[in-house]
Amino acid sequence: MLLLTCPFCGPRDESEFAHGGYARKQRPDNPQMMSDDAWVDYLTVPDNPMGPVREKWWHVRGCGTYFTVERDTRTHDITDEGESHAS
Amino acid sequence: MPASARRLPTGGIIDRSKSIGFRFNGKSYSGFAGDTLASALIANGVSLTARSFKYHRPRGIVGAGHEEPGSLVELVGDEQSANQPITTVRLRDGLDARSVNCWPSPHFDLMGINQLFSRFIPAAFYYKTFMWPNWHLFEPHIRRAAGLASAPDALLHQGLYETRHGHCDILVVGAGPAGLTAALAAARAGARVMLVDDQMQAGGSLSGLAENLDGRHALQWVDDVVAELDALANVVRLRSATAWAYREHNLIMVTERAPDEDHVFQRTWRVRARQVIIATGAIERAMVFADNDRPGIMMASAAQIYVNRYAVAPGQRAVVFTNNNSAYRVAAEMKAAGIEVAAIIDSRTDIDDAARSLAAGIEICQGQVVSRSEGRRRVKAAVIRSAAGGSERRIACDLLVMSGGWNPAVHLFSQSRGSLRYDTGIEAFVPDRAVQACLCAGSASGLFTLSGAIEDGAEKARLALRACGLDSPNAKLPTTVSELPYTIEALWHVEQDNPAAKSFVDIQNDVTLNDVHLAMREGFGAVEHVKRYTTAGMGIDQGKTGNINVIGAIANRAGQDLQDIGTTTFRSPYVPIEFGAIGGQREGPVVLPYRHTPITDWHRQAGAEMYEAGARWRRPGYYPLKGESFQQTVDRESLAVREGVGVYDGAPLGKFEIKGPDAGKFLDLLYTNVFSTLKTGMGRYGLMLTDDGIILDDGVSFKLGDNHFLMSTSTGHADEVNRHMEHVLQIERPQWQVMITTVTTQWANATVCGPKARQLVEKLCTDIDLSAEAFPFMAMREGTVAGIAARICRVSFTGELSFEINVAARHFAKLWDKIMEAGGPMGIVPVGSEANHVLRVEKGFLSLGHEADGTTDAYDLGMGWIMSKKKPDYIGKRSVEIRRAKDRPRRELVGLLIDDPARLVTEGAPVTPEGRRQASEGLVTACVHSVALKRSVALALLEDGRARIGQKAHIRMKDDVVSAEITAPCFYDPDGERLRS
């Protein structure tokens, strides 16, 4: 069970959070202007590294904040605690 | 032999005033408080305690704790429990235990015949032999012959399993000399300390040693330390608690087997520690020689513990077989306790004088090995010879104690992903580089003397405290008496004189040296492969005394260093843990609790069959009257809505209030159609997609005021919609000013529906003009109903005139009663989800999970109008367009009128071309008996379905093919006049 640091509540057990998927570029404002390939690439091709990966977590059983952390997939080390997206 | 014949007259940390009666394999014995089952059986002269797993050879007690490989027992009666090492079962009144693996008894075991055929049962024998036609055909029989004890068949009576979270600065695992020293230093420095130890009494190795500290018995020092720790508020000390897993981010799992509270049977702690000090001690290693498994052959350290701690003599005439110094002290202490020590067989070429003088008066056979043992149900003699081979000598004995050296208990450290290093000085793997915030102290780090352990405990406490930002106070450490230095010459096995001999490397799993060599010959030479091919190290003891000998045997045969061979992975749990202890209170209805509406009790009293209606909501399915069949009930409820008035409990409907200057813009992004243009007091049906173009949800949203909307979602998807909305707001559009509040359980609603609905609501609500002109379909009005503040929405999921009356949940029961009272004269009927389903199928309304199944889009459902052409973008738009640009046939929503009007087909049944047995062209999504059409009707997703209206479709059922006419997916009031009325 990971120890994740919510930017609002501080360090909490993983059981309070839901995984929010890999962090990817922010959704484009005008997908209509993108080629099919670019859209499909944005939507369906996440990095799958053996090593640090940026991913979102949602403090669903807490304050409700989404935040991004960098986690090493080999060791579970949190290499960047990240911060909340909401201002 | 008379009871307690082997009990020493004095000594031990047992309570001789408390005699305890127990049963073992059906016979009665007695022991003392403080005994384990093993020590009590030794005291009673019982040496044959088990039969082995595969060959059913006689086995005895080998160890004194969790490392025990020889004897497993199952407990019977109230505390029924399987596969307990005999050495860890504490003696208590009424204990009833029996050996596993033997039938009918260890003395007369019918399966013992396996031994005679053992040359035909080599490693992997079962896998190789029972391949044809199918392993699973043989497996149950083999398991019965080989199997361990059976799982308990009844619930526990002694109490509950419990789970707790623990948080501390420093967790110390192990209350031996190193652990106690470290815990005391950390506690005095003011750190929050947890000290866990798997024994009831603290002291670790000191409990089994006749040792002095500060000039008095070491256990007095232990008592003082424990008393000081227990008096401190910043210390939590757990007894009989094993740390069995080291997880990521310094989470350690600890299970307490004897909590203080009577109602708790076991308690599992999840301890999150800033620093962990692993002071888990060391485990003695077995010697590998021919027939090294006979009862009476025991670890030297175990014999020492039996003599010193339990005051029992495990034999009368002992032979000691060792390759290191530690066994000399055991020999001396056994001798002092009155056990005749015939000889010390030491395989080393060099023995230091200190060791020799400690064993003064005992014959020492230098450079000699035990080549085999003799005896049947108990060892009778050790046969020794020179390590290089040569003439044999037989030494009679009834106890053969062995010490193959010591392994630091690196299990937790290794689970923490710390690396190990082979230390040739002590011929053992020791902790190398830590990855998580942990330190090994004492013999767990390879320091095998008492003074070394104590000094190391203090030093590791200092380092851990510094990492926590705390200073360590200076403290005087207890003084030890001079000790024998630890020296060793590795001996991984004695060469077998008889090639067919059995030299066990894993006593529990009956794995021999020959099996290891066979695995290597057959190409399974890597240590992990040898383990899997032979099953060495896979037992309940996980090879705690034997794995190193497997590694040594591989190294010897391959001509490599142990460092290069490496170890198998140390996995959790360190000791067997019951599933109940892992699950804790998470059982039965607590695993996933149900959600109830405020009037669940009313439904039950009205005789409703309660269903789960998505998202764990309990909801009435139907309300059968006496003597009614299921179909009669559903027909009656459906007809009431079509012809009179019905009411259903809509409380579980997902509800969200959405507020903020960007709320309209937000809904426009979420839904496929436009919401920002809604007028206050009006609502709109919307379809919500994910960016993959998959339908996520549908529902009606009302505009309550400027920048203020009320969204409703389907019951089962409310949580998912919430996640989706928060994700969009926080991740994709963080600059937008919108707040989402979940109000699902704040507002409960009763939906009054049917041609008489207005007439009923008028009786309860006088401050809203309910006429169709003033309060049209898809409008919302606020007022009072039955004196309760209410929001009334004109939406309809049944196709009839409907008023969805929303009130605060605390007033809902009152509202419901008033509606039933007012509706009584009109014949109001409470309606369950079954009738709701019939009514929505008649109308062809969408149900997520039925018609929208992850492959369908709005066009397939005949709802292309809802995909806004005006908006440049909304979530899902781009993906739907890409998918529709592909010119593949789509499955489209249609109605089916089954030719046989009485026939119902299964939901999900495939539709195939002409009903042939081939790939389907669609499926039935719903099929009900329509009360409006008085016949069966169905909805289906069918390839190019809309173009085929008027043609026939064929549904393949299990026994026949059902034909049906394809129609538009609406069987009732297609123009919606009734719901707008």
PDB file of N, CA, C and O in Angstrom, chain B residues 65 87 186 235 297 319-320 334 427 507 633 643 786 824 890 895 907 970 979:
ATOM      1  N   GLY B  65      10.789 -23.166  17.137  1.00  0.00           N
ATOM      2  CA  GLY B  65       9.959 -22.000  16.830  1.00  0.00           C
ATOM      3  C   GLY B  65       9.400 -22.090  15.415  1.00  0.00           C
ATOM      4  O   GLY B  65       9.118 -23.180  14.933  1.00  0.00           O
ATOM      5  N   THR B  87       5.948 -26.524  17.342  1.00  0.00           N
ATOM      6  CA  THR B  87       6.760 -25.738  18.260  1.00  0.00           C
ATOM      7  C   THR B  87       6.170 -24.376  18.580  1.00  0.00           C
ATOM      8  O   THR B  87       6.665 -23.672  19.445  1.00  0.00           O
ATOM      9  N   ALA B 186      15.502   4.473  21.602  1.00  0.00           N
ATOM     10  CA  ALA B 186      14.570   5.292  20.816  1.00  0.00           C
ATOM     11  C   ALA B 186      13.478   5.862  21.713  1.00  0.00           C
ATOM     12  O   ALA B 186      13.081   7.022  21.581  1.00  0.00           O
ATOM     13  N   VAL B 235       5.431   4.523  23.714  1.00  0.00           N
ATOM     14  CA  VAL B 235       5.810   3.187  23.267  1.00  0.00           C
ATOM     15  C   VAL B 235       4.581   2.287  23.172  1.00  0.00           C
ATOM     16  O   VAL B 235       3.758   2.266  24.083  1.00  0.00           O
ATOM     17  N   ILE B 297      16.734 -36.255  15.942  1.00  0.00           N
ATOM     18  CA  ILE B 297      17.732 -35.385  15.320  1.00  0.00           C
ATOM     19  C   ILE B 297      17.163 -33.972  15.329  1.00  0.00           C
ATOM     20  O   ILE B 297      16.056 -33.736  14.841  1.00  0.00           O
ATOM     21  N   VAL B 319      24.801 -36.749  20.743  1.00  0.00           N
ATOM     22  CA  VAL B 319      25.951 -36.499  19.882  1.00  0.00           C
ATOM     23  C   VAL B 319      25.725 -35.136  19.245  1.00  0.00           C
ATOM     24  O   VAL B 319      24.597 -34.813  18.851  1.00  0.00           O
ATOM     25  N   VAL B 320      26.760 -34.313  19.190  1.00  0.00           N
ATOM     26  CA  VAL B 320      26.666 -32.981  18.601  1.00  0.00           C
ATOM     27  C   VAL B 320      27.420 -32.989  17.278  1.00  0.00           C
ATOM     28  O   VAL B 320      28.568 -33.445  17.225  1.00  0.00           O
ATOM     29  N   MET B 334      24.045 -28.740  27.838  1.00  0.00           N
ATOM     30  CA  MET B 334      23.352 -30.031  27.946  1.00  0.00           C
ATOM     31  C   MET B 334      24.029 -30.884  29.013  1.00  0.00           C
ATOM     32  O   MET B 334      23.366 -31.535  29.826  1.00  0.00           O
ATOM     33  N   GLU B 427      29.970 -17.240   6.434  1.00  0.00           N
ATOM     34  CA  GLU B 427      29.366 -18.169   5.463  1.00  0.00           C
ATOM     35  C   GLU B 427      27.844 -18.032   5.448  1.00  0.00           C
ATOM     36  O   GLU B 427      27.098 -18.992   5.648  1.00  0.00           O
ATOM     37  N   ILE B 507      13.256 -30.982   4.896  1.00  0.00           N
ATOM     38  CA  ILE B 507      12.611 -32.075   5.616  1.00  0.00           C
ATOM     39  C   ILE B 507      11.096 -32.016   5.449  1.00  0.00           C
ATOM     40  O   ILE B 507      10.416 -33.021   5.304  1.00  0.00           O
ATOM     41  N   THR B 633     -48.004  -9.940 -10.736  1.00  0.00           N
ATOM     42  CA  THR B 633     -47.654  -8.731  -9.983  1.00  0.00           C
ATOM     43  C   THR B 633     -47.159  -7.646 -10.919  1.00  0.00           C
ATOM     44  O   THR B 633     -47.587  -6.486 -10.853  1.00  0.00           O
ATOM     45  N   GLU B 643     -53.061   2.943 -16.684  1.00  0.00           N
ATOM     46  CA  GLU B 643     -54.495   3.237 -16.658  1.00  0.00           C
ATOM     47  C   GLU B 643     -54.945   4.070 -15.461  1.00  0.00           C
ATOM     48  O   GLU B 643     -55.984   4.713 -15.502  1.00  0.00           O
ATOM     49  N   ALA B 786     -47.735  18.384   0.505  1.00  0.00           N
ATOM     50  CA  ALA B 786     -48.078  17.883   1.841  1.00  0.00           C
ATOM     51  C   ALA B 786     -47.367  18.689   2.916  1.00  0.00           C
ATOM     52  O   ALA B 786     -46.931  18.157   3.945  1.00  0.00           O
ATOM     53  N   GLY B 824     -55.082   6.553  -2.144  1.00  0.00           N
ATOM     54  CA  GLY B 824     -55.882   5.380  -1.807  1.00  0.00           C
ATOM     55  C   GLY B 824     -57.187   5.294  -2.568  1.00  0.00           C
ATOM     56  O   GLY B 824     -57.459   4.294  -3.246  1.00  0.00           O
ATOM     57  N   ARG B 890     -23.362  -1.141 -38.649  1.00  0.00           N
ATOM     58  CA  ARG B 890     -23.553  -0.852 -37.236  1.00  0.00           C
ATOM     59  C   ARG B 890     -24.754  -1.623 -36.722  1.00  0.00           C
ATOM     60  O   ARG B 890     -25.704  -1.890 -37.458  1.00  0.00           O
ATOM     61  N   GLY B 895     -37.130  -2.590 -32.471  1.00  0.00           N
ATOM     62  CA  GLY B 895     -38.065  -3.365 -31.684  1.00  0.00           C
ATOM     63  C   GLY B 895     -38.264  -4.719 -32.348  1.00  0.00           C
ATOM     64  O   GLY B 895     -38.038  -4.877 -33.544  1.00  0.00           O
ATOM     65  N   GLU B 907     -32.957 -12.132 -22.224  1.00  0.00           N
ATOM     66  CA  GLU B 907     -32.183 -10.938 -22.540  1.00  0.00           C
ATOM     67  C   GLU B 907     -30.743 -11.348 -22.819  1.00  0.00           C
ATOM     68  O   GLU B 907     -30.166 -12.135 -22.082  1.00  0.00           O
ATOM     69  N   CYS B 970     -40.244   1.507 -30.439  1.00  0.00           N
ATOM     70  CA  CYS B 970     -41.201   2.140 -29.535  1.00  0.00           C
ATOM     71  C   CYS B 970     -42.547   1.515 -29.818  1.00  0.00           C
ATOM     72  O   CYS B 970     -43.022   1.521 -30.948  1.00  0.00           O
ATOM     73  N   LEU B 979     -47.099  11.465 -22.208  1.00  0.00           N
ATOM     74  CA  LEU B 979     -46.168  11.986 -21.200  1.00  0.00           C
ATOM     75  C   LEU B 979     -46.181  13.510 -21.164  1.00  0.00           C
ATOM     76  O   LEU B 979     -45.801  14.119 -20.178  1.00  0.00           O
TER      77      LEU B 979
END
